[in-house]
Amino acid sequence: MKTSALWTFGLLFISLSGAHGLDKFPTNYVVAKTENQDPITLTCSSKTGESVTWKHKGEEIDEDLEDLFQLDGPNLTVLEVDEPTLGEYSCWRGEEKLSSTYLLLEAEKGVELDSFLSCRAKSYDCVFTCNWIQGNHKLVRLGLGQDCSEGGKSCHWVTSSLSDGEFQFEVSHSLSPYAEESSMLELTAEAIIGSSMLRRTKRFYLRDIVKPDSPQIVKCQEVGQNLNVTIDPPSTWSTPHSFFSLEHEIEYELQDNGQNKTSLSAVIPKRIRRLRARSRDPLVNSTWSQWTSWRNVTTRNRKQDKCTNTAKSCCPEILRCKKKGRKNKGKKEIKKIETPKKGHQ
């Protein structure tokens, strides 16, 4: 009888799963443990002694399915928690829907959150971003704090829509950027695929995910046989910059042999073809930013009256000008124009 009931209910599940698929996170849900085969009891929000009717995915639960369900007043016990019995359960008083609860199955263990989620802070301001790169999940949300990790009702969830195969989130926090970090952030992620719920929590310090944007190469100044490169922090970096310092690394290509070298000093050799830069927070050895694009560098002689094409150089004030050859080496012939004398026509 039990096998027959499961088979019948399985066909019903297949026929209704497309029509009743979740398009948003349910307000009320219960997640059954995969390793725990104990029955799950759902309670209807009804008055004591009130007669109610239970429905599963919009269909009234048949008394013939007594091997799968057990009715006890306002309570419904799901005896067999499996794919056919997952989904929405609602209780009714006549035509009035009193409450609704989704029964979901816990996702398999062993899947680490880092394989789905990556987070980054561009600065120590009150926002960081996270990307969820697992495209199979249609519903994903993030929550920050202990209330979210414990499944509390007052958790403030951050949601996002799927774009180019991933979810992108902007998460706000209340850490002071001027105080030393003493406690970890606690980030909880929930994701639903079909009738399965993946729920994971990760803890980290904000400093662990800091990665600045690329810096700005402002100018180069010639100092003897060297160049002094001025680099400014990115516009997204925390201010004041005197407090939130950045360390810059310069990579440059030598003119003589084409070799690439790097320097943590702003003073580099003058005879180079091009350069680029990146930054990090030296106090916490944060992740390096992305490199800037390569910038061409040319030096110039002191005579710079006719310098051209300075816009393409990152060091326009030390641009080398090529002398243009004269087309006519001889003196130009000057024609003498005679002025007629007075009295003559």
Tab-separated table of N, CA and C in Angstrom, residues 87-224:
chain	number	residue	atom	x	y	z
A	87	GLY	N	7.297	20.378	-0.845
A	87	GLY	CA	6.530	21.444	-1.471
A	87	GLY	C	5.644	22.183	-0.489
A	88	GLU	N	4.647	22.896	-1.018
A	88	GLU	CA	3.800	23.751	-0.187
A	88	GLU	C	2.654	22.964	0.457
A	89	TYR	N	2.457	23.199	1.752
A	89	TYR	CA	1.318	22.683	2.500
A	89	TYR	C	0.515	23.879	3.007
A	90	SER	N	-0.782	23.836	2.808
A	90	SER	CA	-1.644	24.925	3.269
A	90	SER	C	-2.855	24.340	3.975
A	91	CYS	N	-3.321	25.057	4.976
A	91	CYS	CA	-4.535	24.603	5.671
A	91	CYS	C	-5.650	25.622	5.441
A	92	TRP	N	-6.879	25.100	5.341
A	92	TRP	CA	-8.016	25.903	4.926
A	92	TRP	C	-9.195	25.714	5.865
A	93	ARG	N	-9.942	26.811	5.996
A	93	ARG	CA	-11.253	26.735	6.643
A	93	ARG	C	-12.256	27.150	5.589
A	94	GLY	N	-12.849	26.122	4.994
A	94	GLY	CA	-13.730	26.384	3.867
A	94	GLY	C	-12.924	26.924	2.697
A	95	GLU	N	-13.256	28.131	2.231
A	95	GLU	CA	-12.533	28.759	1.124
A	95	GLU	C	-11.453	29.722	1.600
A	96	GLU	N	-11.269	29.787	2.928
A	96	GLU	CA	-10.281	30.716	3.487
A	96	GLU	C	-8.970	30.000	3.783
A	97	LYS	N	-7.879	30.537	3.247
A	97	LYS	CA	-6.550	29.985	3.483
A	97	LYS	C	-6.008	30.548	4.782
A	98	LEU	N	-5.751	29.658	5.738
A	98	LEU	CA	-5.334	30.094	7.064
A	98	LEU	C	-3.816	30.237	7.185
A	99	SER	N	-3.075	29.336	6.625
A	99	SER	CA	-1.611	29.397	6.710
A	99	SER	C	-0.992	28.542	5.613
A	100	SER	N	0.295	28.771	5.406
A	100	SER	CA	1.020	28.032	4.377
A	100	SER	C	2.459	27.789	4.833
A	101	THR	N	2.957	26.583	4.608
A	101	THR	CA	4.315	26.215	4.980
A	101	THR	C	4.921	25.360	3.868
A	102	TYR	N	6.165	25.668	3.506
A	102	TYR	CA	6.872	24.867	2.511
A	102	TYR	C	7.750	23.849	3.218
A	103	LEU	N	7.669	22.619	2.758
A	103	LEU	CA	8.545	21.564	3.254
A	103	LEU	C	9.655	21.359	2.234
A	104	LEU	N	10.889	21.616	2.651
A	104	LEU	CA	12.056	21.503	1.780
A	104	LEU	C	13.028	20.484	2.349
A	105	LEU	N	13.870	19.971	1.499
A	105	LEU	CA	14.862	18.976	1.913
A	105	LEU	C	16.238	19.631	1.942
A	106	GLU	N	16.977	19.360	2.997
A	106	GLU	CA	18.308	19.931	3.146
A	106	GLU	C	19.236	19.438	2.036
A	107	ALA	N	20.015	20.363	1.478
A	107	ALA	CA	20.973	19.993	0.439
A	107	ALA	C	22.059	19.105	1.023
A	108	GLU	N	22.721	18.377	0.164
A	108	GLU	CA	23.732	17.436	0.618
A	108	GLU	C	24.870	18.135	1.337
A	109	LYS	N	25.439	17.460	2.321
A	109	LYS	CA	26.576	17.987	3.062
A	109	LYS	C	27.833	17.931	2.193
A	110	GLY	N	28.869	18.599	2.669
A	110	GLY	CA	30.157	18.538	1.989
A	110	GLY	C	30.378	19.626	0.963
A	111	VAL	N	29.350	20.426	0.676
A	111	VAL	CA	29.496	21.521	-0.277
A	111	VAL	C	29.841	22.784	0.499
A	112	GLU	N	31.052	23.313	0.305
A	112	GLU	CA	31.492	24.499	1.017
A	112	GLU	C	30.969	25.762	0.334
A	113	LEU	N	30.685	26.762	1.152
A	113	LEU	CA	30.128	28.008	0.621
A	113	LEU	C	31.111	28.723	-0.290
A	114	ASP	N	32.401	28.575	-0.036
A	114	ASP	CA	33.409	29.248	-0.857
A	114	ASP	C	33.401	28.763	-2.309
A	115	SER	N	32.840	27.590	-2.548
A	115	SER	CA	32.763	27.099	-3.929
A	115	SER	C	31.649	27.794	-4.709
A	116	PHE	N	30.743	28.475	-4.007
A	116	PHE	CA	29.657	29.201	-4.663
A	116	PHE	C	29.831	30.715	-4.562
A	117	LEU	N	30.353	31.168	-3.416
A	117	LEU	CA	30.276	32.586	-3.068
A	117	LEU	C	31.657	33.202	-2.898
A	118	SER	N	31.855	34.378	-3.498
A	118	SER	CA	33.076	35.152	-3.290
A	118	SER	C	32.679	36.586	-2.942
A	119	CYS	N	33.346	37.152	-1.941
A	119	CYS	CA	33.014	38.502	-1.474
A	119	CYS	C	34.240	39.404	-1.545
A	120	ARG	N	33.989	40.696	-1.750
A	120	ARG	CA	35.074	41.661	-1.875
A	120	ARG	C	34.637	43.016	-1.345
A	121	ALA	N	35.548	43.684	-0.623
A	121	ALA	CA	35.335	45.051	-0.165
A	121	ALA	C	36.335	45.955	-0.874
A	122	LYS	N	35.846	46.984	-1.559
A	122	LYS	CA	36.737	47.910	-2.260
A	122	LYS	C	37.435	48.859	-1.294
A	123	SER	N	36.882	48.972	-0.066
A	123	SER	CA	37.442	49.869	0.933
A	123	SER	C	36.914	49.436	2.292
A	124	TYR	N	37.125	50.285	3.295
A	124	TYR	CA	36.618	49.991	4.644
A	124	TYR	C	35.301	50.699	4.920
A	125	ASP	N	34.659	51.172	3.874
A	125	ASP	CA	33.345	51.782	4.030
A	125	ASP	C	32.314	50.713	4.389
A	126	CYS	N	31.057	51.117	4.502
A	126	CYS	CA	30.042	50.255	5.114
A	126	CYS	C	29.379	49.268	4.162
A	127	VAL	N	29.975	49.008	3.013
A	127	VAL	CA	29.371	48.112	2.034
A	127	VAL	C	30.439	47.202	1.434
A	128	PHE	N	30.088	45.925	1.246
A	128	PHE	CA	30.920	45.034	0.446
A	128	PHE	C	30.018	44.260	-0.513
A	129	THR	N	30.604	43.679	-1.533
A	129	THR	CA	29.829	42.984	-2.559
A	129	THR	C	30.168	41.496	-2.558
A	130	CYS	N	29.199	40.691	-2.976
A	130	CYS	CA	29.385	39.241	-3.083
A	130	CYS	C	28.803	38.757	-4.410
A	131	ASN	N	29.445	37.757	-4.976
A	131	ASN	CA	28.976	37.130	-6.218
A	131	ASN	C	28.709	35.657	-5.954
A	132	TRP	N	27.542	35.200	-6.353
A	132	TRP	CA	27.167	33.789	-6.269
A	132	TRP	C	27.280	33.226	-7.683
A	133	ILE	N	28.195	32.283	-7.881
A	133	ILE	CA	28.548	31.856	-9.236
A	133	ILE	C	27.953	30.504	-9.623
A	134	GLN	N	27.036	29.984	-8.815
A	134	GLN	CA	26.409	28.706	-9.136
A	134	GLN	C	25.095	28.981	-9.863
A	135	GLY	N	25.057	28.696	-11.164
A	135	GLY	CA	23.905	29.050	-11.975
A	135	GLY	C	22.699	28.147	-11.822
A	136	ASN	N	22.832	26.991	-11.167
A	136	ASN	CA	21.709	26.064	-11.060
A	136	ASN	C	20.628	26.561	-10.104
A	137	HIS	N	21.026	27.384	-9.132
A	137	HIS	CA	20.058	27.890	-8.166
A	137	HIS	C	19.314	29.091	-8.745
A	138	LYS	N	17.992	29.086	-8.584
A	138	LYS	CA	17.166	30.163	-9.105
A	138	LYS	C	16.833	31.195	-8.037
A	139	LEU	N	16.972	30.812	-6.771
A	139	LEU	CA	16.685	31.712	-5.660
A	139	LEU	C	17.868	31.694	-4.697
A	140	VAL	N	18.471	32.860	-4.452
A	140	VAL	CA	19.599	32.974	-3.532
A	140	VAL	C	19.426	34.262	-2.732
A	141	ARG	N	19.766	34.203	-1.449
A	141	ARG	CA	19.743	35.407	-0.626
A	141	ARG	C	20.839	35.323	0.429
A	142	LEU	N	21.272	36.487	0.917
A	142	LEU	CA	22.319	36.577	1.920
A	142	LEU	C	21.822	37.366	3.115
A	143	GLY	N	22.291	36.969	4.302
A	143	GLY	CA	21.949	37.682	5.526
A	143	GLY	C	23.168	37.802	6.419
A	144	LEU	N	23.331	38.961	7.040
A	144	LEU	CA	24.501	39.223	7.874
A	144	LEU	C	24.087	39.279	9.341
A	145	GLY	N	24.807	38.551	10.183
A	145	GLY	CA	24.550	38.601	11.620
A	145	GLY	C	24.088	37.276	12.200
A	146	GLN	N	24.115	37.212	13.510
A	146	GLN	CA	23.772	35.978	14.211
A	146	GLN	C	22.308	35.607	14.032
A	147	ASP	N	21.449	36.605	13.934
A	147	ASP	CA	20.025	36.307	13.766
A	147	ASP	C	19.776	35.551	12.463
A	148	CYS	N	20.555	35.864	11.429
A	148	CYS	CA	20.405	35.164	10.157
A	148	CYS	C	20.978	33.753	10.231
A	149	SER	N	22.124	33.603	10.884
A	149	SER	CA	22.738	32.277	10.981
A	149	SER	C	21.905	31.327	11.829
A	150	GLU	N	21.122	31.880	12.756
A	150	GLU	CA	20.259	31.052	13.609
A	150	GLU	C	18.849	30.933	13.059
A	151	GLY	N	18.596	31.518	11.892
A	151	GLY	CA	17.275	31.409	11.275
A	151	GLY	C	16.225	32.267	11.931
A	152	GLY	N	16.619	33.382	12.525
A	152	GLY	CA	15.667	34.255	13.215
A	152	GLY	C	14.744	34.989	12.251
A	153	LYS	N	13.579	35.344	12.739
A	153	LYS	CA	12.584	36.015	11.900
A	153	LYS	C	12.962	37.462	11.584
A	154	SER	N	13.818	38.077	12.408
A	154	SER	CA	14.159	39.478	12.187
A	154	SER	C	15.391	39.663	11.305
A	155	CYS	N	15.868	38.590	10.682
A	155	CYS	CA	17.018	38.684	9.787
A	155	CYS	C	16.672	39.565	8.584
A	156	HIS	N	17.581	40.451	8.249
A	156	HIS	CA	17.394	41.291	7.055
A	156	HIS	C	18.104	40.621	5.885
A	157	TRP	N	17.326	39.995	5.013
A	157	TRP	CA	17.892	39.274	3.879
A	157	TRP	C	18.115	40.216	2.697
A	158	VAL	N	19.212	39.994	1.995
A	158	VAL	CA	19.516	40.742	0.777
A	158	VAL	C	19.314	39.799	-0.398
A	159	THR	N	18.476	40.198	-1.336
A	159	THR	CA	18.174	39.351	-2.493
A	159	THR	C	18.760	39.963	-3.763
A	160	SER	N	18.777	39.161	-4.809
A	160	SER	CA	19.299	39.609	-6.097
A	160	SER	C	18.679	38.759	-7.190
A	161	SER	N	18.691	39.283	-8.388
A	161	SER	CA	18.191	38.531	-9.539
A	161	SER	C	19.364	37.966	-10.328
A	162	LEU	N	19.125	36.874	-11.033
A	162	LEU	CA	20.161	36.205	-11.798
A	162	LEU	C	20.525	37.038	-13.022
A	163	SER	N	21.833	37.283	-13.222
A	163	SER	CA	22.305	38.073	-14.350
A	163	SER	C	23.605	37.474	-14.864
A	164	ASP	N	23.617	37.098	-16.137
A	164	ASP	CA	24.807	36.509	-16.774
A	164	ASP	C	25.314	35.296	-15.990
A	165	GLY	N	24.379	34.486	-15.499
A	165	GLY	CA	24.749	33.241	-14.837
A	165	GLY	C	25.187	33.381	-13.396
A	166	GLU	N	25.041	34.567	-12.790
A	166	GLU	CA	25.433	34.727	-11.395
A	166	GLU	C	24.560	35.758	-10.692
A	167	PHE	N	24.571	35.676	-9.359
A	167	PHE	CA	23.866	36.654	-8.532
A	167	PHE	C	24.902	37.624	-7.956
A	168	GLN	N	24.564	38.913	-7.934
A	168	GLN	CA	25.443	39.925	-7.368
A	168	GLN	C	24.728	40.632	-6.226
A	169	PHE	N	25.400	40.704	-5.069
A	169	PHE	CA	24.789	41.262	-3.874
A	169	PHE	C	25.611	42.437	-3.356
A	170	GLU	N	24.930	43.391	-2.752
A	170	GLU	CA	25.574	44.485	-2.030
A	170	GLU	C	25.115	44.405	-0.578
A	171	VAL	N	26.059	44.113	0.312
A	171	VAL	CA	25.737	43.857	1.713
A	171	VAL	C	26.266	45.002	2.577
A	172	SER	N	25.415	45.542	3.436
A	172	SER	CA	25.812	46.622	4.343
A	172	SER	C	26.202	46.054	5.701
A	173	HIS	N	27.188	46.687	6.330
A	173	HIS	CA	27.595	46.288	7.681
A	173	HIS	C	27.759	47.543	8.536
A	174	SER	N	27.908	47.361	9.834
A	174	SER	CA	27.960	48.496	10.767
A	174	SER	C	29.319	48.635	11.439
A	175	LEU	N	30.364	48.018	10.887
A	175	LEU	CA	31.693	48.129	11.481
A	175	LEU	C	32.244	49.541	11.286
A	176	SER	N	32.908	50.050	12.319
A	176	SER	CA	33.551	51.353	12.196
A	176	SER	C	34.850	51.209	11.413
A	177	PRO	N	35.057	52.019	10.387
A	177	PRO	CA	36.300	51.903	9.616
A	177	PRO	C	37.526	52.387	10.380
A	178	TYR	N	37.319	53.105	11.501
A	178	TYR	CA	38.434	53.680	12.252
A	178	TYR	C	38.842	52.829	13.455
A	179	ALA	N	38.077	51.783	13.751
A	179	ALA	CA	38.371	50.942	14.911
A	179	ALA	C	39.012	49.630	14.465
A	180	GLU	N	39.842	49.078	15.321
A	180	GLU	CA	40.463	47.794	15.014
A	180	GLU	C	39.412	46.694	15.036
A	181	GLU	N	39.456	45.835	14.040
A	181	GLU	CA	38.463	44.768	13.914
A	181	GLU	C	38.720	43.685	14.953
A	182	SER	N	37.736	43.461	15.828
A	182	SER	CA	37.903	42.454	16.876
A	182	SER	C	36.970	41.270	16.712
A	183	SER	N	35.895	41.434	15.964
A	183	SER	CA	34.934	40.345	15.777
A	183	SER	C	34.721	40.082	14.294
A	184	MET	N	34.417	38.833	13.974
A	184	MET	CA	34.216	38.429	12.585
A	184	MET	C	32.805	38.750	12.107
A	185	LEU	N	32.701	38.999	10.822
A	185	LEU	CA	31.389	39.088	10.192
A	185	LEU	C	30.849	37.674	10.006
A	186	GLU	N	29.540	37.531	10.145
A	186	GLU	CA	28.884	36.223	10.037
A	186	GLU	C	27.870	36.296	8.909
A	187	LEU	N	28.210	35.693	7.778
A	187	LEU	CA	27.380	35.794	6.579
A	187	LEU	C	26.719	34.459	6.283
A	188	THR	N	25.396	34.482	6.172
A	188	THR	CA	24.622	33.269	5.889
A	188	THR	C	24.010	33.368	4.496
A	189	ALA	N	24.121	32.282	3.755
A	189	ALA	CA	23.549	32.209	2.408
A	189	ALA	C	22.506	31.103	2.360
A	190	GLU	N	21.380	31.394	1.731
A	190	GLU	CA	20.349	30.396	1.475
A	190	GLU	C	20.079	30.350	-0.021
A	191	ALA	N	19.951	29.136	-0.546
A	191	ALA	CA	19.678	28.964	-1.975
A	191	ALA	C	18.714	27.801	-2.158
A	192	ILE	N	17.770	27.976	-3.064
A	192	ILE	CA	16.764	26.940	-3.331
A	192	ILE	C	16.874	26.507	-4.788
A	193	ILE	N	16.914	25.209	-4.985
A	193	ILE	CA	16.814	24.635	-6.320
A	193	ILE	C	15.811	23.494	-6.245
A	194	GLY	N	14.729	23.619	-7.005
A	194	GLY	CA	13.653	22.632	-6.904
A	194	GLY	C	13.042	22.685	-5.521
A	195	SER	N	13.079	21.562	-4.807
A	195	SER	CA	12.571	21.481	-3.433
A	195	SER	C	13.709	21.269	-2.437
A	196	SER	N	14.899	21.655	-2.834
A	196	SER	CA	16.069	21.472	-1.985
A	196	SER	C	16.585	22.826	-1.510
A	197	MET	N	16.972	22.893	-0.243
A	197	MET	CA	17.476	24.120	0.353
A	197	MET	C	18.940	23.956	0.743
A	198	LEU	N	19.789	24.836	0.210
A	198	LEU	CA	21.188	24.889	0.612
A	198	LEU	C	21.338	26.050	1.577
A	199	ARG	N	21.908	25.776	2.749
A	199	ARG	CA	22.074	26.811	3.767
A	199	ARG	C	23.466	26.688	4.369
A	200	ARG	N	24.267	27.745	4.230
A	200	ARG	CA	25.632	27.724	4.730
A	200	ARG	C	25.957	29.072	5.379
A	201	THR	N	26.863	29.039	6.352
A	201	THR	CA	27.324	30.252	7.029
A	201	THR	C	28.847	30.290	6.996
A	202	LYS	N	29.412	31.456	6.698
A	202	LYS	CA	30.858	31.631	6.729
A	202	LYS	C	31.188	32.853	7.593
A	203	ARG	N	32.329	32.796	8.262
A	203	ARG	CA	32.771	33.886	9.133
A	203	ARG	C	34.127	34.396	8.648
A	204	PHE	N	34.283	35.691	8.629
A	204	PHE	CA	35.526	36.284	8.140
A	204	PHE	C	35.643	37.706	8.673
A	205	TYR	N	36.872	38.209	8.677
A	205	TYR	CA	37.106	39.617	8.986
A	205	TYR	C	36.962	40.435	7.705
A	206	LEU	N	36.500	41.653	7.852
A	206	LEU	CA	36.366	42.518	6.684
A	206	LEU	C	37.722	42.706	6.012
A	207	ARG	N	38.777	42.827	6.810
A	207	ARG	CA	40.116	43.035	6.246
A	207	ARG	C	40.551	41.877	5.343
A	208	ASP	N	39.951	40.691	5.559
A	208	ASP	CA	40.321	39.531	4.742
A	208	ASP	C	39.788	39.616	3.320
A	209	ILE	N	38.783	40.452	3.085
A	209	ILE	CA	38.196	40.538	1.743
A	209	ILE	C	38.457	41.888	1.089
A	210	VAL	N	39.295	42.709	1.718
A	210	VAL	CA	39.600	44.016	1.129
A	210	VAL	C	40.483	43.837	-0.102
A	211	LYS	N	40.056	44.420	-1.199
A	211	LYS	CA	40.818	44.441	-2.443
A	211	LYS	C	40.522	45.763	-3.138
A	212	PRO	N	41.448	46.707	-3.108
A	212	PRO	CA	41.169	48.022	-3.689
A	212	PRO	C	40.954	47.945	-5.199
A	213	ASP	N	40.302	48.968	-5.737
A	213	ASP	CA	40.258	49.135	-7.185
A	213	ASP	C	41.643	49.558	-7.675
A	214	SER	N	41.839	49.536	-8.973
A	214	SER	CA	43.126	49.945	-9.538
A	214	SER	C	43.389	51.418	-9.238
A	215	PRO	N	44.654	51.776	-8.942
A	215	PRO	CA	44.986	53.173	-8.628
A	215	PRO	C	45.008	54.041	-9.885
A	216	GLN	N	45.389	55.291	-9.713
A	216	GLN	CA	45.450	56.233	-10.822
A	216	GLN	C	46.889	56.742	-10.981
A	217	ILE	N	47.469	56.512	-12.155
A	217	ILE	CA	48.794	57.047	-12.448
A	217	ILE	C	48.605	58.498	-12.882
A	218	VAL	N	49.101	59.422	-12.066
A	218	VAL	CA	48.829	60.846	-12.291
A	218	VAL	C	49.868	61.496	-13.186
A	219	LYS	N	51.142	61.343	-12.834
A	219	LYS	CA	52.191	61.986	-13.630
A	219	LYS	C	53.540	61.360	-13.322
A	220	CYS	N	54.528	61.710	-14.177
A	220	CYS	CA	55.912	61.303	-13.976
A	220	CYS	C	56.773	62.553	-14.064
A	221	GLN	N	57.767	62.624	-13.209
A	221	GLN	CA	58.685	63.751	-13.237
A	221	GLN	C	60.109	63.236	-13.344
A	222	GLU	N	60.880	63.867	-14.211
A	222	GLU	CA	62.264	63.473	-14.415
A	222	GLU	C	63.130	64.006	-13.283
A	223	VAL	N	63.882	63.098	-12.619
A	223	VAL	CA	64.797	63.467	-11.542
A	223	VAL	C	66.139	62.823	-11.857
A	224	GLY	N	67.017	63.564	-12.479
A	224	GLY	CA	68.292	62.992	-12.880
A	224	GLY	C	68.085	61.888	-13.898
